[in-house]
Amino acid sequence: MRLLGFRRHPVSEEELSAYLDGRLPTAAQERVDAHLKACTDCSRKLEETLSLVAELRRLPRATASRSFAISPELAAATRREADRARQDERATARRAYLGLSGATAAAAVLLIAVLGVELAPSLGGNGGPASTTPSSREAVGVTAPQGSGEADKALSGGEPDENLAPEAAAPLPSTADEQGRSSANATPAVATPYDAAAAAPQQAQPVAKESSHLLLWIVEGAAGGLIVGFGASAFWMRRRWIQINRS
Amino acid sequence: METHQDAVYGLCLRMLASSHAAEDVTQDAFLAAYRRIDSYRGGVFRAWLLRIAANACTDELRRRQRRPQVSLDDVTGDGSPLDLPDESESPEESLLRTELSRHIQAGLMALSPDQRAVVVLCDVQGLSYEEVSEALHISLGTVKSRLSRGRARLRELLLRRRELLPHPFRHTV
Ligand SMILES: [Zn+2]
């Protein structure tokens, strides 16, 4: 019955609403006209809607009990307030922009440092950080002096002895050796005290290669994410700052 | 601006059903309009003003939803600006009209704010579809569909209380 009924009323609520406002295209209007003549349900609906609209029109037109015109005093106060808010926002945007730029740069330095640590052994001529003992033994002879030279330059002060002396005296094979060189090569990019302190324990108790690489990747990923995040925020803040300056 | 004041206030009052809130929001809207006057890019000034007011109403309604403490006493309270008596009517007629007007306002409050804004601007304030489209920054199609759904909903709500309604509604039954 409902289905039948639905088909018998080819006039939608929206058409009816537009119809009573006289806003239907001619063809649709003629179709609705024809249907309304034949269908008491729809013509009653139209009547009710017309009554509703008439009642809505007759609703008391509210008038406010006071004026909302902007007095000169209110206008001046509003201007002052707006100016102050603008100044505040400008200062905040500038601070945020500078801070975020700094953070981006710091994350970039971190990423470069970590990449340096990871790629350093491959500069020495063997197949990368994951390579195995035989080739790295050969490489030691070539890279060790270079590594300590760089470290000497970078480590301002008398620290080099602590981490490089054991290496120079008795080149250790594989893991421990590479760890030592890695951190030595990385020194130019990272703050020195950390490496001087960290290199010694690493030589004393070798860390498993796999886990140290995993750690590097995690740090790289995090640094990359920070660069993107801070960089985008800094860019946005700069745009905001320029916008405020212009307005 | 003064000449547009009633249109803005009327919209706020019907949207918020509270004369206090409507006055506050109207004042806020006028201040916002004053501040943003440089962003007025031509077009119908009243529509621009109504848009600011409609946005302010939406903000107020959202705030209300977060902490629902505003009662709707204003709607039914005596002397509310929502049901000013028409001087030309008899006391009985006027009483009926007040009753009906309250039911209609309660019905309006049952609509979604989006539908309510369209119905108020179109049917209460008599703006054209085009003006409503400009004021609310929505397409003509959206105006039509919100208006028809709002009207249908209101119609059903009022028919449910048919016995309370005066002749215009009853004689069609
Ligand atoms: Zn029909």
PDB file of C-alpha atoms and ligand atoms in Angstrom, chain A residues 8-11 35 39-43, ligand 1:
ATOM      1  CA  ARG A   8       0.748   7.850  -6.674  1.00  0.00           C
ATOM      2  CA  HIS A   9       2.406  11.028  -5.292  1.00  0.00           C
ATOM      3  CA  PRO A  10       5.105  11.968  -7.757  1.00  0.00           C
ATOM      4  CA  VAL A  11       5.579  15.281  -5.957  1.00  0.00           C
ATOM      5  CA  HIS A  35      -1.231  16.064  -9.645  1.00  0.00           C
ATOM      6  CA  CYS A  39      -4.788  14.110  -5.290  1.00  0.00           C
ATOM      7  CA  THR A  40      -6.472  15.251  -2.103  1.00  0.00           C
ATOM      8  CA  ASP A  41      -3.558  14.115   0.088  1.00  0.00           C
ATOM      9  CA  CYS A  42      -1.065  16.328  -1.677  1.00  0.00           C
ATOM     10  CA  SER A  43      -3.378  19.294  -1.945  1.00  0.00           C
TER      11      SER A  43
HETATM   12 ZN    ZN C   1      -0.439  13.117  -4.141  1.00  0.00          ZN
END
